[in-house]
Coordinates of C-alpha atoms in Angstrom, one line a residue:
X11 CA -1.0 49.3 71.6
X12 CA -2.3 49.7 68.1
X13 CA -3.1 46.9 65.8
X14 CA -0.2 47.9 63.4
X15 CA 2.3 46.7 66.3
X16 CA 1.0 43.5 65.7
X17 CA 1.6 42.8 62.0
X18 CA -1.6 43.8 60.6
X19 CA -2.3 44.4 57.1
X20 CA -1.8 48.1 55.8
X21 CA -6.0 48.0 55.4
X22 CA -6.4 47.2 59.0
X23 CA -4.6 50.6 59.9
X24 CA -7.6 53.2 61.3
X25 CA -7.5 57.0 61.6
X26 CA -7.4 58.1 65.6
X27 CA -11.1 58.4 66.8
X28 CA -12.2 61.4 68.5
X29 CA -13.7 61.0 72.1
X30 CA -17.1 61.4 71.0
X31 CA -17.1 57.7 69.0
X32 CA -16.4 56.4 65.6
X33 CA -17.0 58.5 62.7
X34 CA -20.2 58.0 61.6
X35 CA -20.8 55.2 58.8
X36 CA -17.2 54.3 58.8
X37 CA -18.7 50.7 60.8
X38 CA -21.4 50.6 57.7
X39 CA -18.8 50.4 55.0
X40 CA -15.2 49.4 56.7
X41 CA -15.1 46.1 54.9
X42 CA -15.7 47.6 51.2
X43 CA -12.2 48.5 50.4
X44 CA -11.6 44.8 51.5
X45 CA -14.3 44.3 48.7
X46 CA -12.4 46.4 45.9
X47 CA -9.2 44.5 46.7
X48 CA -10.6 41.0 46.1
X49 CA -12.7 42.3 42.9
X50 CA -9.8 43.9 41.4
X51 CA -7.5 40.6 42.1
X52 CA -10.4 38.4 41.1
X53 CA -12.0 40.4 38.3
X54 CA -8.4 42.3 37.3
X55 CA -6.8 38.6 36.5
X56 CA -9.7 37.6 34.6
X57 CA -9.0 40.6 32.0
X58 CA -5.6 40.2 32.0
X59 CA -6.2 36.5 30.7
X60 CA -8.9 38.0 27.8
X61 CA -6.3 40.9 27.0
X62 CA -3.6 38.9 26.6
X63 CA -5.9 37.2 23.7
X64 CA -8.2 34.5 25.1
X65 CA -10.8 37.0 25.2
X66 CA -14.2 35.1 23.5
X67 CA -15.7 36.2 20.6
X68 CA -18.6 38.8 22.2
X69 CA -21.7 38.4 19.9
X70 CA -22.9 40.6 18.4
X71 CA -19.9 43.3 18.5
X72 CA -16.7 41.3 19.2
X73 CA -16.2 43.4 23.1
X74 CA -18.0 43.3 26.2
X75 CA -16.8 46.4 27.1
X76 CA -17.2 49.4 25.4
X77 CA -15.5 51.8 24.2
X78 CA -12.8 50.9 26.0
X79 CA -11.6 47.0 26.9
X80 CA -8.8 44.8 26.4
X81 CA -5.1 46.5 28.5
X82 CA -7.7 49.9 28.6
X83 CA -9.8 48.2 30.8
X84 CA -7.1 46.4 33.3
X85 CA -5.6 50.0 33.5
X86 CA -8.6 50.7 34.9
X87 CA -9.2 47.6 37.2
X88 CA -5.6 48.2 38.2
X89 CA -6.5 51.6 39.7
X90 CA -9.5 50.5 41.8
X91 CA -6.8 48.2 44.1
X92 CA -4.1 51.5 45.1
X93 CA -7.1 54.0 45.3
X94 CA -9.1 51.4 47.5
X95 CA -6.0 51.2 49.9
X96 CA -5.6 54.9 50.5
X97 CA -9.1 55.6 51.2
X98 CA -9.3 52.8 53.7
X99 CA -5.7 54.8 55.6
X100 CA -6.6 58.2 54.8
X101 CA -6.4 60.2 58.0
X102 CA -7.5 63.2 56.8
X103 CA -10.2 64.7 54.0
X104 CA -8.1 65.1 50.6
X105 CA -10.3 66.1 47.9
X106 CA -7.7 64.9 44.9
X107 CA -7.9 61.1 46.4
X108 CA -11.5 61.4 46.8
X109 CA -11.7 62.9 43.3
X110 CA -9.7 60.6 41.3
X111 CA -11.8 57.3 43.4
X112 CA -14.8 59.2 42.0
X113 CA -13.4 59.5 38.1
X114 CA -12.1 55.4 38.6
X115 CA -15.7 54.8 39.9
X116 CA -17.6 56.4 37.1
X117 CA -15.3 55.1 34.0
X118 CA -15.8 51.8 35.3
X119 CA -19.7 52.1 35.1
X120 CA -18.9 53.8 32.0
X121 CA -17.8 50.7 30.0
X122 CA -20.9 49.0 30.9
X123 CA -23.4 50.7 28.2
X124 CA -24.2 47.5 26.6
X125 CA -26.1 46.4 29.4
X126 CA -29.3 48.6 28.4
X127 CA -29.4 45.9 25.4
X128 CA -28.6 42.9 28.0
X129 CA -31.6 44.1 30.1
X130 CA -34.1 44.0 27.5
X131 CA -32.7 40.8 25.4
X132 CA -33.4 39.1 28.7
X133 CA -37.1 40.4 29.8
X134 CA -38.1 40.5 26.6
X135 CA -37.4 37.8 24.5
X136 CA -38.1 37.1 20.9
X137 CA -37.0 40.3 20.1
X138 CA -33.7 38.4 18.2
X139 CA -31.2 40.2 20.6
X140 CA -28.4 38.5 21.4
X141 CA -27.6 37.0 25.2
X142 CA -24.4 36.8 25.7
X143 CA -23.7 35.1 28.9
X144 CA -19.8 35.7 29.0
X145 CA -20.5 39.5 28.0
X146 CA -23.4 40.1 30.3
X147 CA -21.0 38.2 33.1
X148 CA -18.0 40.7 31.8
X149 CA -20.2 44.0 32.3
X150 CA -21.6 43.0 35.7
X151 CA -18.3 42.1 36.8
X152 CA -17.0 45.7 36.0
X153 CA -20.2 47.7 36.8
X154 CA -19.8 45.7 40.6
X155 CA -16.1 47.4 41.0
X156 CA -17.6 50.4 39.8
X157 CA -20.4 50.4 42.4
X158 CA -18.0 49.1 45.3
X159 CA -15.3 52.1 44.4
X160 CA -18.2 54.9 44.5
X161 CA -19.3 53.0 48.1
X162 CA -16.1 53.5 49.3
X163 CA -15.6 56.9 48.3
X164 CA -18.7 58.0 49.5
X165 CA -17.6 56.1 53.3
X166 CA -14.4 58.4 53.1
X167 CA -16.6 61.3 52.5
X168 CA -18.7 60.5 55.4
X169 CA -15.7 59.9 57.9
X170 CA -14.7 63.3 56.9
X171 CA -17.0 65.0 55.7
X172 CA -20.0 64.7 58.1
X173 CA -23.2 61.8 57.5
X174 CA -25.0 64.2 55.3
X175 CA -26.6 62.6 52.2
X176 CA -24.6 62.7 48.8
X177 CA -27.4 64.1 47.3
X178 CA -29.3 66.4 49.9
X179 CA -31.9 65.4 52.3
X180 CA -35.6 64.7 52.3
X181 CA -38.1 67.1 50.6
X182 CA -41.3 68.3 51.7
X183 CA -42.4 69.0 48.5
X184 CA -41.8 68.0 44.7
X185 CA -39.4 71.2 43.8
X186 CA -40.0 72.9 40.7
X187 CA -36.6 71.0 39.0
X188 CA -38.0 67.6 39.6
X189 CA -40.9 68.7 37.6
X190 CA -39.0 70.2 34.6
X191 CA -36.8 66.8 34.7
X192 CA -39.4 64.4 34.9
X193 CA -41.3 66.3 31.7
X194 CA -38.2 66.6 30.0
X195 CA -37.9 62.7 30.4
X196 CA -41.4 62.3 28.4
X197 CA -40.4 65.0 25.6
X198 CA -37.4 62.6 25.3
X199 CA -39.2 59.9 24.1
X200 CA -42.2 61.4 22.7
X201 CA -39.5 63.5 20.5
X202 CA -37.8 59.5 19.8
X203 CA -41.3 58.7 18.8
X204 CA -41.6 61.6 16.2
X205 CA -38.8 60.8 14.8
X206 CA -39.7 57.5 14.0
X207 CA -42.8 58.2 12.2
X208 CA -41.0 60.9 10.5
X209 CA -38.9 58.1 8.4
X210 CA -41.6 55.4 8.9
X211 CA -42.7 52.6 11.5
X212 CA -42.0 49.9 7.8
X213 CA -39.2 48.8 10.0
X214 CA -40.8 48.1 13.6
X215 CA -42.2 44.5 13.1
X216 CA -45.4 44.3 14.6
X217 CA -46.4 41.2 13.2
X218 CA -43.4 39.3 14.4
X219 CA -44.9 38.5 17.7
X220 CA -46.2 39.6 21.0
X221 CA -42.7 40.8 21.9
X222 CA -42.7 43.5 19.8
X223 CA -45.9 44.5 21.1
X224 CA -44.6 43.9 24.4
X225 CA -41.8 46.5 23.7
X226 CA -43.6 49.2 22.2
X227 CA -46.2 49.2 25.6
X228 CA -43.3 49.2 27.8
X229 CA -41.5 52.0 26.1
X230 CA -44.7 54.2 26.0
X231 CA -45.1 53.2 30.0
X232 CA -41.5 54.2 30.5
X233 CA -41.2 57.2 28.8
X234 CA -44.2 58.7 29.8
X235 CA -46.3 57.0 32.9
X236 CA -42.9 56.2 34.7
X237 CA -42.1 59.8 35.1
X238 CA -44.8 61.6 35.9
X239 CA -45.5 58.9 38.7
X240 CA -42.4 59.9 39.9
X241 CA -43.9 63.9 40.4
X242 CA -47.3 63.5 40.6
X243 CA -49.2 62.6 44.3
X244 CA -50.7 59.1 42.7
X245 CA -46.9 57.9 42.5
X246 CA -46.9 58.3 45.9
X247 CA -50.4 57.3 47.4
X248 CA -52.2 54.8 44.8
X249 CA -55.3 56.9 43.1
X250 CA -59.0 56.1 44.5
X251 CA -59.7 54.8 41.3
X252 CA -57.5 51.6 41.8
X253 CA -59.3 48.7 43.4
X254 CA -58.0 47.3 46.5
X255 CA -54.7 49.6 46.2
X256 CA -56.7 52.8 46.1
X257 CA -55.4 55.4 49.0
X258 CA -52.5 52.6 50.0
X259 CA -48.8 54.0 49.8
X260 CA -47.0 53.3 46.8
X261 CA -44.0 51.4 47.9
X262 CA -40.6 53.5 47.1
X263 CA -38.4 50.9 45.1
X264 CA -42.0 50.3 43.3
X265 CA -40.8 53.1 41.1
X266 CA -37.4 53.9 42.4
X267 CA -36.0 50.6 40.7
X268 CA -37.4 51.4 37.1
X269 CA -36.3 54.8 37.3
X270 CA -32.8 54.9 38.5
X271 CA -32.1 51.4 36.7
X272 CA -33.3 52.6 33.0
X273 CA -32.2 56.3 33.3
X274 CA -29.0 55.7 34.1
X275 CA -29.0 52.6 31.4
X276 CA -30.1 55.4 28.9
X277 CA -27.5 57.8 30.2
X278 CA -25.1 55.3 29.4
X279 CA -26.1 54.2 26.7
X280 CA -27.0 57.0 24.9
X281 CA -24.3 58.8 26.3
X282 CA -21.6 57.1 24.9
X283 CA -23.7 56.3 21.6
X284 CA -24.2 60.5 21.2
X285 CA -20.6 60.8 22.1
X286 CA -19.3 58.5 19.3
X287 CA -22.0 59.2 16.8
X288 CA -20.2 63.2 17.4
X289 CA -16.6 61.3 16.6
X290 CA -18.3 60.0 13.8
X291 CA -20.2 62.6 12.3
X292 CA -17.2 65.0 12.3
X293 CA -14.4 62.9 10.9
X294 CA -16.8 61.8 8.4
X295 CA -16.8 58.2 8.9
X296 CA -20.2 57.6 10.0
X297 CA -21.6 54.5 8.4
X298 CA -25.0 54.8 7.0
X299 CA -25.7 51.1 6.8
X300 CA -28.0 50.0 4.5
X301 CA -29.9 53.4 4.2
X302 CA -33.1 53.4 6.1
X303 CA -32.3 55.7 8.7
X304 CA -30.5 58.4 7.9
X305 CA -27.8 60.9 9.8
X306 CA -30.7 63.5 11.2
X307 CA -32.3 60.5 12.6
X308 CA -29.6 60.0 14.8
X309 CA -29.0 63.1 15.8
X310 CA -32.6 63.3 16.4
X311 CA -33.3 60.0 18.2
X312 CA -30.3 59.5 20.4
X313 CA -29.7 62.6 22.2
X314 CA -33.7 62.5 22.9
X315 CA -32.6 58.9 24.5
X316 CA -29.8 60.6 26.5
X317 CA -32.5 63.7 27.7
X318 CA -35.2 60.6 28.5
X319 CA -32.1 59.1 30.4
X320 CA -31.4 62.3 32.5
X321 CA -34.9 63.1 33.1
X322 CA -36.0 60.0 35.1
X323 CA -32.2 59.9 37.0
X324 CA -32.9 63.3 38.2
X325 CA -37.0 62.6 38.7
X326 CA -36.0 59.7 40.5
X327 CA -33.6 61.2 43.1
X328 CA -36.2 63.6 43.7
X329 CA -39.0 61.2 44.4
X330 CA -36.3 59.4 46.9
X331 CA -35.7 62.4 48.8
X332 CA -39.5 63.6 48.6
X333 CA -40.5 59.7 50.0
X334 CA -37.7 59.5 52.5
X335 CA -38.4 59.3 56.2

């Protein structure tokens, strides 16, 4: 007698096993569509209350979610609830379902660029960037369903599509593409740099405090030392020169943490940014502002962001597969 005889919940319905056991990782993720459900009821009524116009006022840019909030953003809340539902009943592979869970997945992380800003307002303070703790809660909240979705989806691929990685499996060595991303991740932001200097550093204010200084040392170590520890042998094994740590193993998330978390920050970021500043720049309604930077330095400056961004994601998942047992 199946469990559906009984009155269960459409989510509680499971796909016939075969002899051999469960599926494998359908026990590692069966309660995550159970996840999605209570996000999207939780989170989903939340932005229906801020679209129907109690939404707060989102310093400094009036929207915690960009470019798209307000009804934009419940559509998309909306779909996360059906989509989690059919991948939990699915009996079969059906690339369209697993496709469209994927797009639902990724616009939802989409609308969370602002939290590249969020990050450094809140480790490096006194640089006058605003917290915002209802925006910061309003992104997290929609990044979360984001994340959930893609776990979900990537259970449904497993249960069909065999336990192999999403992404390929270990390495032996650090293949040539790893090293052309990780480089290209340092001529991003040495090329951000140049441009910079190229209209002036009059505007960086050094003399403000140590959280400027602060900054600029943790962009150079980001943009340049972050990667190539991510290629090079003495990310893996600390270098002999290092006191105590010398010839000890580098611990994974050491590295894996700062390089997936501020590439794909910069990705989205910058991705959006580039994508709007192209909006912009061709229906001529780019605003210069007061003047100081002008259009090249844009078009300069952010889409070396957005190659930075890539470099590292794809550096990263390189070094994860190269230190995976």
């Amino acid at each position: 007698m199946t469990r559906r005889r009984h009155g269960i919940d459409v989510l509680s319905r499971r796909p016939q096993r075969s002899p051999a056991g469960p599926a494998p990782g359908r026990s590692a993720t069966a309660w995550v569509p159970y996840a999605v459900l209570l996000w999207a009821i939780g989170y989903g009524g939340l932005r229906v209350y801020w679209a129907l116009g109690n939404a707060p006022e989102f310093p400094p840019l009036g929207t915690d979610l960009f470019p798209v909030a307000g009804w934009g953003a419940v559509a998309l809340v909306g779909a996360a609830a059906p989509l989690a539902v059919a991948l939990d009943r699915a009996d079969r592979w059906w690339w369209p379902l697993a496709g469209a869970a994927w797009g639902v997945s990724t616009a939802l992380a989409t609308l969370c660029p602002l939290l590249l800003l969020d990050a450094v307002a809140v480790l490096i303070p006194g640089l006058g960037l605003t917290v915002d703790p209802a925006g910061i809660a309003g992104r997290l909240g929609c990044l979360a369903g984001g994340v959930l979705l893609a776990v979900a989806t990537n259970g449904y691929r497993r249960r069909f599509r065999g336990d192999r990685p999403l992404f390929g499996g270990p390495l032996a060595g650090t293949p040539r593409w790893a090293w052309a991303a990780a480089y290209l991740a340092v001529a991003g932001c040495l090329t951000r740099l140049a441009a910079q200097y190229a209209v002036g550093v009059a505007e960086i204010p050094f003399a403000a405090g140590p959280a400027v200084l602060v900054f600029e040392a943790g962009f150079l170590l980001a943009g340049v030392l972050l990667p190539l520890a991510l290629v090079h042998s003495w990310g893996r094994v600390f270098p002999r020169w290092l006191p105590l740590l010398a010839g000890r193993r580098v611990p994974r998330w050491l590295l894996l943490g700062p390089g997936f978390g501020l590439g794909l920050l910069l990705v989205g970021y910058f991705g959006v940014g580039t994508g709007q500043l192209a909006v912009e720049t061709v229906a001529g309604s780019w605003d210069p502002g007061d003047g100081t930077y002008p259009l090249w330095f844009f078009w300069v400056s952010m889409p070396a962001y957005l190659l930075w961004g890539l470099g590292l994601t794809v550096a990263a998942l390189a070094y994860r597969r190269r230190t995976r047992s």
